Amino acid sequence: VAFRTVADFRLPGREQEFVAFLVCGNCFGGVCASVVTTRHSKGPHQVQGDLKRTELLEVMDVYPKPKPVVAPEHLPDNVHRYYMQAADSVRRQSFDAGGVMCRKAIDAAIRETGGDSKETLERRIDALAASQAITPTMRDWAHEVRLGGNEAAHEETPFDGDQAQELLSFTEMFLIYLFTLPEMLAARRRKRR
């Protein structure tokens, strides 16, 4: 999916500075970009291809600014990477990929707790709950992500935005409970000493 320049406006008194208006080829939403031409005085509307990769102009800024994807704090590197892929996929409306990556983030998180990696994810979730490392509600959430991720990977019906966002929220809360809150508590206790 790419953005297509549909119009541009030369800023008064600035021969090479433009505001370009672009439309997404997928959702048809619009964005604006501040652009400076480098090799000609034609507007961005007349430049073919990716505006960020051409030598004919430089994109200075884009509006609205994309919201940054932020992961819960104190995640192990691999869990962080999978969560960020899930969140980025959901943000870009790649809902099936987002669902699958949520499941992978939960899987990696549970592996980090030292469970038997030869067991199925279902059994590792149940074992984590049986050891009281997570609550019964967290166990149920982890199973929802597991089942939703399986559905996103294997069902023919595409995952929708609501399903993907729900799984991402479940995943985020699970990771906060498993990694962020314990580290916050440990940091507070260290300060008291």
N, CA and C of each residue as an Amber inpcrd file, in Angstrom:
protein
   579
   0.8490000  -1.1720000   0.0000000   0.0000000   0.0000000   0.0000000
   0.8920000   1.2330000   0.0000000   0.5220000   2.2050000  -0.8020000
   1.3110000   3.4340000  -0.8890000   0.3860000   4.6400000  -0.8630000
   0.9580000   5.7870000  -0.5380000   0.2280000   7.0470000  -0.6060000
   0.4830000   7.6650000  -1.9740000  -0.5620000   8.2170000  -2.5730000
  -0.4650000   8.8560000  -3.8860000  -0.6770000  10.3570000  -3.7090000
   0.2130000  11.1650000  -4.2960000   0.0680000  12.6160000  -4.2350000
  -1.0810000  13.0210000  -5.1430000  -2.0650000  13.7010000  -4.5890000
  -3.2250000  14.1170000  -5.3840000  -3.2200000  15.6170000  -5.6600000
  -2.4740000  16.3820000  -4.8760000  -2.3750000  17.8270000  -5.1010000
  -1.1920000  18.3580000  -4.3140000  -0.7300000  19.5450000  -4.7180000
   0.2850000  20.2200000  -3.9310000   0.0480000  21.7220000  -3.9920000
   0.6510000  22.4160000  -3.0510000   0.4950000  23.8590000  -2.9460000
   1.8650000  24.4580000  -2.6840000   2.3140000  25.3510000  -3.5900000
   3.6060000  26.0260000  -3.4090000   3.4220000  27.1280000  -2.3630000
   4.3010000  27.1550000  -1.3540000   4.2070000  28.1720000  -0.3210000
   4.5770000  29.5340000  -0.8950000   3.7920000  30.5580000  -0.6070000
   4.0540000  31.8950000  -1.1670000   5.4590000  32.3950000  -0.8050000
   6.1630000  32.8660000  -1.8320000   7.5000000  33.4210000  -1.6240000
   8.5850000  32.3780000  -1.4230000   8.2530000  31.1180000  -1.5200000
   9.2390000  30.0380000  -1.3390000   9.1660000  29.1240000  -2.5550000
  10.0150000  29.3890000  -3.5020000   9.9680000  28.7320000  -4.8080000
  10.0040000  27.2050000  -4.7440000  10.7460000  26.6440000  -3.7830000
  10.9340000  25.1990000  -3.7710000  10.2210000  24.5000000  -2.6120000
   9.3710000  25.2020000  -1.8510000   8.6950000  24.5880000  -0.7020000
   7.2080000  24.4010000  -1.0030000   6.7430000  23.1840000  -0.7110000
   5.3640000  22.8080000  -1.0040000   4.7220000  22.1150000   0.1990000
   3.4100000  22.1210000   0.1950000   2.6280000  21.2270000   1.0260000
   1.9660000  20.2620000   0.0410000   2.2010000  18.9710000   0.2320000
   1.6270000  17.9530000  -0.6560000   0.4870000  17.2600000   0.0750000
  -0.5640000  16.9580000  -0.6560000  -1.7220000  16.2520000  -0.1190000
  -1.7250000  14.8540000  -0.7190000  -1.6890000  13.8300000   0.1660000
  -1.5770000  12.4470000  -0.2900000  -2.7410000  11.6210000   0.2260000
  -3.0850000  10.5720000  -0.5230000  -4.1870000   9.6820000  -0.1590000
  -3.6670000   8.2490000  -0.1100000  -4.0720000   7.5130000   0.9420000
  -3.6960000   6.1060000   1.0970000  -4.4210000   5.2680000   0.0510000
  -3.6940000   4.3740000  -0.5960000  -4.2850000   3.4990000  -1.5920000
  -5.1430000   2.3910000  -1.0090000  -5.1070000   2.2220000   0.3250000
  -5.8880000   1.1780000   0.9700000  -7.1660000   1.7420000   1.5890000
  -7.0130000   2.6820000   2.5310000  -8.1900000   3.1900000   3.2540000
  -8.6930000   4.5120000   2.6940000  -7.9370000   5.1380000   1.7950000
  -8.2680000   6.4200000   1.1690000  -8.2870000   7.5710000   2.1630000
  -7.6110000   7.3800000   3.2950000  -7.4090000   8.4700000   4.2430000
  -6.3190000   9.3920000   3.7190000  -6.3190000  10.6250000   4.1840000
  -5.3710000  11.5950000   3.6760000  -4.3340000  12.0220000   4.6890000
  -3.1790000  12.4440000   4.1780000  -2.1270000  13.0490000   4.9850000
  -1.5480000  14.2190000   4.1980000  -0.8610000  15.0840000   4.9070000
  -0.1630000  16.2020000   4.2870000   1.3210000  16.0580000   4.5670000
   2.1500000  16.5520000   3.6480000   3.5880000  16.5110000   3.8460000
   4.1870000  17.8470000   3.4500000   5.1480000  18.3370000   4.2550000
   5.9480000  19.5040000   3.8820000   7.0960000  18.9800000   3.0360000
   7.2620000  19.5580000   1.8450000   8.2230000  19.0380000   0.8850000
   9.0690000  20.1810000   0.3450000  10.3690000  19.9100000   0.1640000
  11.2720000  20.8590000  -0.4830000  11.8230000  20.1680000  -1.7160000
  11.6550000  20.8150000  -2.8820000  12.2160000  20.2450000  -4.1060000
  13.7010000  20.5630000  -4.1380000  14.4790000  19.6580000  -4.7200000
  15.9280000  19.8330000  -4.7330000  16.5010000  20.0390000  -6.1270000
  15.8330000  19.5610000  -7.1350000  16.4280000  19.6390000  -8.4760000
  15.5690000  20.3590000  -9.4980000  14.3700000  20.7170000  -9.1590000
  13.5000000  21.3960000 -10.1280000  12.4490000  22.1710000  -9.3690000
  11.6670000  22.9280000 -10.0730000  10.6310000  23.7210000  -9.4030000
   9.2460000  23.0990000  -9.5720000   9.1950000  21.9060000 -10.1640000
   7.9070000  21.2280000 -10.2730000   7.4290000  20.8160000  -8.8930000
   6.1260000  20.7350000  -8.7290000   5.5810000  20.3190000  -7.4500000
   5.6540000  18.8200000  -7.2600000   5.4710000  18.3680000  -6.0280000
   5.5140000  16.9350000  -5.7280000   4.4750000  16.1390000  -6.5050000
   3.3680000  16.7810000  -6.8700000   2.3080000  16.0900000  -7.6110000
   2.8330000  15.5550000  -8.9460000   3.8750000  16.1810000  -9.4770000
   4.4160000  15.7860000 -10.7810000   5.5580000  14.7780000 -10.6580000
   5.9230000  14.4250000  -9.4440000   7.0020000  13.4510000  -9.2270000
   6.3830000  12.0600000  -9.1170000   6.9040000  11.1320000  -9.8890000
   6.4100000   9.7570000  -9.8620000   7.1600000   8.9580000  -8.8090000
   6.4670000   8.0070000  -8.1550000   7.1200000   7.0990000  -7.2220000
   7.0950000   7.5890000  -5.7850000   7.8750000   6.9270000  -4.9680000
   7.9340000   7.1630000  -3.5320000   8.6160000   8.5070000  -3.2560000
   7.8920000   9.4310000  -2.6330000   8.4500000  10.7620000  -2.3750000
   9.6640000  10.7050000  -1.4500000   9.7100000   9.7220000  -0.5580000
  10.8400000   9.6430000   0.3720000  12.0820000   9.0410000  -0.2810000
  11.9420000   8.4730000  -1.4720000  13.0870000   7.7960000  -2.0930000
  13.5660000   8.4810000  -3.3710000  12.9800000   9.5810000  -3.7190000
  13.4090000  10.2720000  -4.9310000  14.4660000  11.3070000  -4.5800000
  15.3530000  11.5860000  -5.5160000  16.3630000  12.6280000  -5.3150000
  15.8380000  13.9920000  -5.7350000  14.6080000  14.0380000  -6.2410000
  14.0530000  15.2970000  -6.7410000  13.4840000  16.1770000  -5.6380000
  13.2290000  15.5910000  -4.4790000  12.6860000  16.3910000  -3.3810000
  12.9780000  15.7210000  -2.0580000  12.7650000  16.4800000  -0.9800000
  12.9740000  15.9580000   0.3670000  11.7140000  16.2090000   1.1880000
  11.2210000  15.1490000   1.8350000  10.0580000  15.2700000   2.7070000
  10.5630000  15.7660000   4.0560000  10.0860000  16.9320000   4.4770000
  10.5430000  17.5460000   5.7260000   9.7050000  17.1040000   6.9260000
   8.3950000  16.9370000   6.7040000   7.5120000  16.5770000   7.8020000
   6.2190000  16.0010000   7.2400000   5.5000000  15.2470000   8.0600000
   4.2290000  14.6380000   7.6650000   3.2020000  14.9370000   8.7540000
   1.9710000  15.2220000   8.3360000   0.8740000  15.5210000   9.2640000
  -0.3490000  14.7120000   8.8650000  -1.1140000  14.1190000   9.7490000
  -0.8320000  14.0450000  11.1770000   0.3360000  13.1050000  11.4230000
   0.9990000  13.3100000  12.5260000   2.1340000  12.4700000  12.8780000
   1.6300000  11.0780000  13.2450000   2.2750000  10.0300000  12.7360000
   1.8640000   8.6860000  13.1440000   2.1070000   8.4950000  14.6390000
   1.1760000   7.8210000  15.3030000   1.3500000   7.5370000  16.7240000
   2.4320000   6.4800000  16.8770000   3.4050000   6.7290000  17.7420000
   4.4520000   5.7240000  17.9150000   3.8920000   4.4830000  18.6140000
   4.4240000   3.3490000  18.2340000   4.0620000   2.0920000  18.8900000
   4.9410000   1.9650000  20.1260000   4.3280000   1.7500000  21.2710000
   5.0700000   1.6560000  22.5250000   4.7330000   0.3180000  23.1890000
   5.7570000  -0.3840000  23.6010000   5.5760000  -1.6730000  24.2820000
   5.5960000  -1.4580000  25.7870000   4.9940000  -2.3660000  26.5460000
   5.1350000  -2.3010000  28.0060000   6.6150000  -2.3400000  28.3850000
   6.9340000  -1.7450000  29.5180000   8.3220000  -1.6950000  29.9710000
   8.7960000  -3.0470000  30.5080000  10.1150000  -3.1990000  30.4930000
  10.8100000  -4.3250000  31.1240000  10.5450000  -5.6750000  30.4500000
  10.2540000  -5.6640000  29.1640000  10.0520000  -6.9300000  28.4600000
  11.4020000  -7.5080000  28.0380000  11.5500000  -8.8250000  28.0620000
  12.7300000  -9.4400000  27.4510000  12.7730000  -9.0620000  25.9650000
  13.9630000  -9.0340000  25.3910000  14.1350000  -8.5510000  24.0160000
  13.2430000  -9.2570000  23.0080000  13.1860000 -10.5890000  23.0710000
  12.3850000 -11.3020000  22.0690000  10.8900000 -11.0180000  22.2500000
  10.4280000 -10.9320000  23.4730000   9.0200000 -10.6270000  23.7300000
   8.7060000  -9.2110000  23.2390000   9.6170000  -8.2830000  23.5110000
   9.4610000  -6.8950000  23.0350000   9.3390000  -6.8640000  21.5150000
  10.2240000  -7.5800000  20.8440000  10.2190000  -7.5950000  19.3690000
   8.8910000  -8.1250000  18.8290000   8.3820000  -9.2220000  19.3960000
   7.1240000  -9.7910000  18.9030000   5.9420000  -8.8640000  19.2140000
   5.9460000  -8.2640000  20.3940000   4.8620000  -7.3380000  20.7330000
   4.8650000  -6.1430000  19.7710000   6.0410000  -5.5980000  19.4960000
   6.1280000  -4.4490000  18.5900000   5.6490000  -4.8220000  17.1850000
   5.9690000  -6.0160000  16.7360000   5.4790000  -6.4670000  15.4300000
   3.9630000  -6.5890000  15.4410000   3.4080000  -7.1000000  16.5320000
   1.9540000  -7.2150000  16.6550000   1.3060000  -5.8440000  16.6250000
   1.8100000  -4.9220000  17.4360000   1.2220000  -3.5820000  17.5200000
   1.3550000  -2.8460000  16.1970000   2.5060000  -2.9650000  15.5390000
   2.7050000  -2.3000000  14.2570000   1.7820000  -2.8880000  13.1890000
   1.6030000  -4.1950000  13.2080000   0.7010000  -4.8370000  12.2370000
  -0.7290000  -4.3570000  12.4280000  -1.1790000  -4.2820000  13.6600000
  -2.5460000  -3.8140000  13.9240000  -2.6910000  -2.3580000  13.4920000
  -1.6860000  -1.5450000  13.7960000  -1.7350000  -0.1240000  13.4100000
  -1.8140000   0.0330000  11.8920000  -1.1240000  -0.8400000  11.1610000
  -1.1300000  -0.7630000   9.6970000  -2.2830000  -1.5370000   9.0620000
  -3.1780000  -2.0160000   9.8980000  -4.3680000  -2.7510000   9.4690000
  -4.0470000  -4.1020000   8.8450000  -2.9200000  -4.6960000   9.2290000
  -2.5950000  -6.0750000   8.8560000  -3.0620000  -6.9450000  10.0240000
  -4.3880000  -7.1110000  10.1130000  -5.0010000  -7.6850000  11.3090000
  -4.6590000  -9.1530000  11.5320000  -4.6020000  -9.9360000  10.4640000
  -4.2320000 -11.3490000  10.6270000  -2.8130000 -11.4600000  11.1770000
  -1.8840000 -10.6970000  10.6130000  -0.4980000 -10.7150000  11.0910000
  -0.4340000 -10.2490000  12.5410000  -1.2170000  -9.2350000  12.8900000
  -1.2460000  -8.7570000  14.2710000  -1.7040000  -9.8330000  15.2320000
  -2.7490000 -10.5720000  14.8610000  -3.2460000 -11.6510000  15.7100000
  -2.2190000 -12.7450000  15.9130000  -1.5390000 -13.1170000  14.8400000
  -0.5180000 -14.1650000  14.9280000   0.6430000 -13.6980000  15.8170000
   1.0530000 -12.4400000  15.6640000   2.1790000 -11.9410000  16.4530000
   1.8070000 -11.7570000  17.9270000   0.5450000 -11.4730000  18.2200000
   0.1160000 -11.4350000  19.6280000   0.3250000 -12.8070000  20.2600000
  -0.0990000 -13.8400000  19.5480000   0.0830000 -15.1990000  20.0560000
   1.5600000 -15.4950000  20.2670000   2.3870000 -15.0770000  19.3120000
   3.8240000 -15.3340000  19.4140000   4.4230000 -14.5880000  20.6140000
   3.9460000 -13.3680000  20.8840000   4.4430000 -12.6120000  22.0430000
   4.0950000 -13.3370000  23.3420000   2.8630000 -13.8650000  23.4260000
   2.4550000 -14.6200000  24.6240000   3.2950000 -15.8890000  24.7540000
   3.4890000 -16.5830000  23.6450000   4.2910000 -17.8040000  23.6420000
   5.7040000 -17.5030000  24.1460000   6.3330000 -16.4680000  23.6020000
   7.7000000 -16.1160000  24.0110000   7.7400000 -15.6920000  25.4750000
   6.7200000 -14.9740000  25.9230000   6.6650000 -14.5280000  27.3220000
   6.6140000 -15.7250000  28.2590000   5.8130000 -16.7000000  27.9070000
   5.6800000 -17.8800000  28.7730000   6.9600000 -18.7160000  28.7300000
   7.6130000 -18.7750000  27.5870000   8.9120000 -19.4700000  27.5140000
   9.9310000 -18.7940000  28.4340000   9.8470000 -17.4710000  28.5380000
  10.7790000 -16.7230000  29.4040000  10.6130000 -17.0730000  30.8780000
   9.4520000 -17.5860000  31.2440000   9.2200000 -17.9340000  32.6520000
   9.8560000 -19.2680000  33.0190000  10.4100000 -19.9700000  32.0360000
  11.1140000 -21.2160000  32.3120000  10.2560000 -22.4570000  32.2210000
   9.0710000 -22.3430000  31.6310000   8.2200000 -23.5230000  31.4680000
   8.8250000 -24.5250000  30.5020000   8.2920000 -25.7240000  30.4920000
   8.7650000 -26.7920000  29.6220000   8.4740000 -26.4240000  28.1630000
   9.5130000 -26.1090000  27.4180000   9.3340000 -25.6470000  26.0350000
   8.8870000 -26.7580000  25.0920000   8.9090000 -28.0160000  25.5650000
   8.4470000 -29.1180000  24.7150000   6.9320000 -29.2720000  24.7750000
   6.3240000 -28.6680000  25.7710000   4.8670000 -28.7450000  25.9230000
   4.1840000 -27.7840000  24.9560000   2.9050000 -28.0330000  24.7080000
   2.1250000 -27.1190000  23.8770000   1.9380000 -25.8040000  24.6210000
   1.6270000 -24.7610000  23.8940000   1.3620000 -23.4700000  24.5290000
   0.1850000 -23.5880000  25.4960000  -0.8270000 -24.3180000  25.1190000
  -1.9790000 -24.5060000  25.9960000  -1.5480000 -25.0750000  27.3490000
  -0.7310000 -26.1040000  27.3270000  -0.2940000 -26.7330000  28.5780000
   0.6480000 -25.8250000  29.3680000   1.4850000 -25.0650000  28.6700000
   2.3940000 -24.1580000  29.3800000   1.6170000 -23.0340000  30.0660000
   0.5490000 -22.5490000  29.4270000  -0.3010000 -21.5320000  30.0600000
  -0.9190000 -22.1100000  31.3290000  -1.4810000 -23.3100000  31.2120000
  -2.1170000 -23.9390000  32.3760000  -1.1070000 -24.2110000  33.4930000
   0.0990000 -24.6160000  33.1390000   1.1320000 -24.8810000  34.1490000
   1.5400000 -23.5900000  34.8530000   1.6200000 -22.4910000  34.1080000
   1.9650000 -21.2040000  34.7090000   0.8930000 -20.7810000  35.7160000
  -0.3580000 -21.0120000  35.3610000  -1.4560000 -20.6910000  36.2870000
  -1.4280000 -21.6330000  37.4930000  -1.1500000 -22.9080000  37.2740000
  -1.1120000 -23.8700000  38.3740000  -0.0070000 -23.5250000  39.3740000
   1.0720000 -22.9310000  38.8780000   2.1700000 -22.5340000  39.7730000
   1.8940000 -21.1840000  40.4380000   0.7680000 -20.6030000  40.1290000
   0.3090000 -19.3200000  40.6610000   1.1890000 -18.1490000  40.2280000
   1.9030000 -18.3270000  39.1150000   2.6700000 -17.2120000  38.5520000
   1.7480000 -16.2300000  37.8460000   0.5810000 -16.7110000  37.4200000
  -0.4600000 -15.8370000  36.8600000  -1.7900000 -16.2280000  37.5000000
  -2.7130000 -15.3010000  37.4860000  -4.0320000 -15.5490000  38.0640000
  -4.8850000 -16.3540000  37.0870000  -5.9910000 -16.9200000  37.5590000
  -6.8970000 -17.6150000  36.6380000  -7.4070000 -16.7020000  35.5100000
  -7.6380000 -15.4510000  35.8240000  -8.0930000 -14.5190000  34.7780000
  -7.0060000 -14.3140000  33.7320000  -5.7510000 -14.1670000  34.1720000
  -4.6520000 -14.0150000  33.2220000  -4.4970000 -15.2810000  32.3740000
  -4.7030000 -16.4360000  32.9860000  -4.6670000 -17.6970000  32.2370000
  -5.7160000 -17.6540000  31.1260000  -6.9270000 -17.2190000  31.4770000
  -8.0060000 -17.1600000  30.4870000  -7.6650000 -16.1740000  29.3730000
  -7.0740000 -15.0340000  29.7280000  -6.6630000 -14.0670000  28.7120000
  -5.6200000 -14.6870000  27.7840000  -4.6380000 -15.3580000  28.3630000
  -3.5920000 -15.9780000  27.5450000  -4.2010000 -17.0060000  26.5860000
  -5.1980000 -17.7570000  27.0630000  -5.8680000 -18.7160000  26.1740000
  -6.6470000 -17.9960000  25.0740000  -7.2470000 -16.8670000  25.3880000
  -7.9550000 -16.0960000  24.3550000  -6.9840000 -15.6450000  23.2650000
  -5.8130000 -15.1920000  23.6670000  -4.8080000 -14.7760000  22.6800000
  -4.3170000 -15.9800000  21.8870000  -4.0930000 -17.0910000  22.5650000
  -3.6580000 -18.3140000  21.8820000  -4.6770000 -18.7350000  20.8280000
  -5.9450000 -18.7900000  21.2240000  -6.9950000 -19.2140000  20.2920000
  -7.2010000 -18.1920000  19.1690000  -7.1730000 -16.9050000  19.5350000
  -7.3210000 -15.8620000  18.5150000  -6.1820000 -15.8680000  17.5230000
  -4.9460000 -16.0740000  18.0150000  -3.7940000 -16.1570000  17.1210000
  -3.8880000 -17.3550000  16.1870000  -4.3760000 -18.4780000  16.7220000
  -4.5900000 -19.6560000  15.8710000  -5.6180000 -19.3530000  14.7910000
  -6.6910000 -18.6790000  15.1950000  -7.7440000 -18.3210000  14.2440000
  -7.1950000 -17.3960000  13.1530000  -6.4080000 -16.4020000  13.5540000
  -5.8300000 -15.4710000  12.5790000  -4.9180000 -16.1970000  11.5930000
  -4.2200000 -17.2220000  12.0770000  -3.2770000 -17.9490000  11.2190000
  -3.9480000 -18.9700000  10.3180000  -5.0330000 -19.6010000  10.7910000
  -5.5360000 -20.7790000  10.0920000  -6.9290000 -20.6490000   9.4700000
  -7.7270000 -19.7080000   9.9250000  -9.0850000 -19.5900000   9.3920000
  -9.0850000 -18.8460000   8.0610000 -10.0450000 -19.1750000   7.2180000
 -10.1450000 -18.4910000   5.9260000 -10.7860000 -17.1150000   6.0600000
 -11.6270000 -16.9380000   7.0630000 -12.2590000 -15.6420000   7.2660000
 -11.2240000 -14.6730000   7.8220000 -11.0190000 -13.5280000   7.1580000
 -10.0060000 -12.5830000   7.6400000 -10.3410000 -12.0450000   9.0290000
  -9.3120000 -11.8050000   9.7860000  -9.4290000 -11.1760000  11.0990000
  -9.8380000  -9.7280000  10.8770000 -10.6780000  -9.1810000  11.7430000
 -11.0400000  -7.7720000  11.5820000 -10.3250000  -6.9130000  12.6140000
 -10.4530000  -5.6090000  12.4800000  -9.7590000  -4.6670000  13.3450000
 -10.1340000  -4.7980000  14.8040000 -11.4140000  -5.0320000  15.0900000
 -11.8470000  -5.1670000  16.4850000 -11.2240000  -6.3990000  17.1300000
 -11.1960000  -7.5120000  16.3900000 -10.6000000  -8.7370000  16.9190000
  -9.1080000  -8.5340000  17.1960000  -8.4210000  -7.9170000  16.2450000
  -6.9810000  -7.7150000  16.3880000  -6.6740000  -6.7580000  17.5320000
  -7.4350000  -5.6840000  17.6480000  -7.1960000  -4.7170000  18.7170000
  -7.4770000  -5.3390000  20.0840000  -8.4970000  -6.1620000  20.1530000
  -8.8090000  -6.8410000  21.4130000  -7.6690000  -7.7770000  21.8310000
  -7.1580000  -8.5530000  20.8790000  -6.0330000  -9.4480000  21.1970000
  -4.8030000  -8.6530000  21.6130000  -4.5620000  -7.5290000  20.9370000
  -3.4140000  -6.7020000  21.2900000  -3.5650000  -6.1580000  22.7080000
  -4.7620000  -5.7350000  23.0730000  -5.0050000  -5.2400000  24.4350000
  -4.8070000  -6.3430000  25.4700000  -5.3290000  -7.5350000  25.1840000
  -5.1300000  -8.6760000  26.0780000  -3.6360000  -8.9650000  26.2380000
  -2.9230000  -8.9650000  25.1140000  -1.4880000  -9.2540000  25.1350000
  -0.7510000  -8.2160000  25.9700000  -1.0790000  -6.9490000  25.7540000
  -0.4170000  -5.8780000  26.5050000  -0.6400000  -6.0450000  28.0090000
  -1.8770000  -6.3040000  28.4080000  -2.1670000  -6.4660000  29.8300000
  -1.4460000  -7.6790000  30.4190000  -1.4110000  -8.7550000  29.6650000
  -0.7160000  -9.9570000  30.1230000   0.7740000  -9.6660000  30.3470000
   1.3890000  -8.9650000  29.3990000   2.8150000  -8.6590000  29.5000000
   3.0980000  -7.6850000  30.6450000   2.2070000  -6.7310000  30.8450000
   2.3640000  -5.8040000  31.9770000   2.3290000  -6.5850000  33.2850000
   1.3850000  -7.4900000  33.3950000   1.2510000  -8.2840000  34.6180000
   2.4740000  -9.1690000  34.8450000   2.9540000  -9.7930000  33.7580000
   4.0360000 -10.7740000  33.8970000   5.4090000 -10.1310000  34.0660000
   5.6500000  -8.9840000  33.4230000   6.9880000  -8.3970000  33.4330000
   7.0690000  -6.9910000  34.0260000   6.1460000  -6.1120000  33.6530000
   6.2640000  -4.7080000  34.0470000   5.9910000  -4.5070000  35.5350000
   4.8640000  -5.0210000  36.0150000   4.5110000  -4.8050000  37.4220000
   5.5400000  -5.3870000  38.3890000   6.0230000  -6.6100000  38.1860000
   7.0390000  -7.1210000  39.1190000   8.3050000  -6.2600000  39.1500000
   8.7210000  -5.7610000  37.9970000   9.9270000  -4.9210000  37.9650000
   9.6720000  -3.5710000  38.6270000   8.4760000  -3.0220000  38.4590000
   8.1350000  -1.7670000  39.1320000   8.1660000  -1.9510000  40.6490000
   7.6310000  -3.0650000  41.1240000   7.6370000  -3.3520000  42.5540000
   9.0690000  -3.5200000  43.0610000   9.8920000  -4.2420000  42.3190000
  11.2890000  -4.4400000  42.7220000  12.0310000  -3.1030000  42.7720000
  11.7710000  -2.2270000  41.8020000  12.4220000  -0.9090000  41.7870000
  11.9920000  -0.0850000  42.9980000  10.7220000  -0.1440000  43.3430000
  10.2310000   0.5900000  44.5190000  10.8970000   0.0720000  45.7920000
  11.0180000  -1.2320000  45.8940000  11.6520000  -1.8170000  47.0900000
  13.1310000  -1.4310000  47.1720000  13.8010000  -1.3690000  46.0110000
  15.2120000  -0.9670000  46.0120000  15.3560000   0.4830000  46.5070000
  14.4110000   1.3340000  46.1630000  14.4610000   2.7390000  46.5850000
  14.2800000   2.8770000  48.0940000  13.4990000   1.9980000  48.6890000
  13.2500000   2.0660000  50.1160000  14.4640000   1.7010000  50.9440000
  15.3610000   0.9660000  50.3760000  16.5260000   0.4750000  51.1500000
  17.5290000   1.5630000  51.3820000
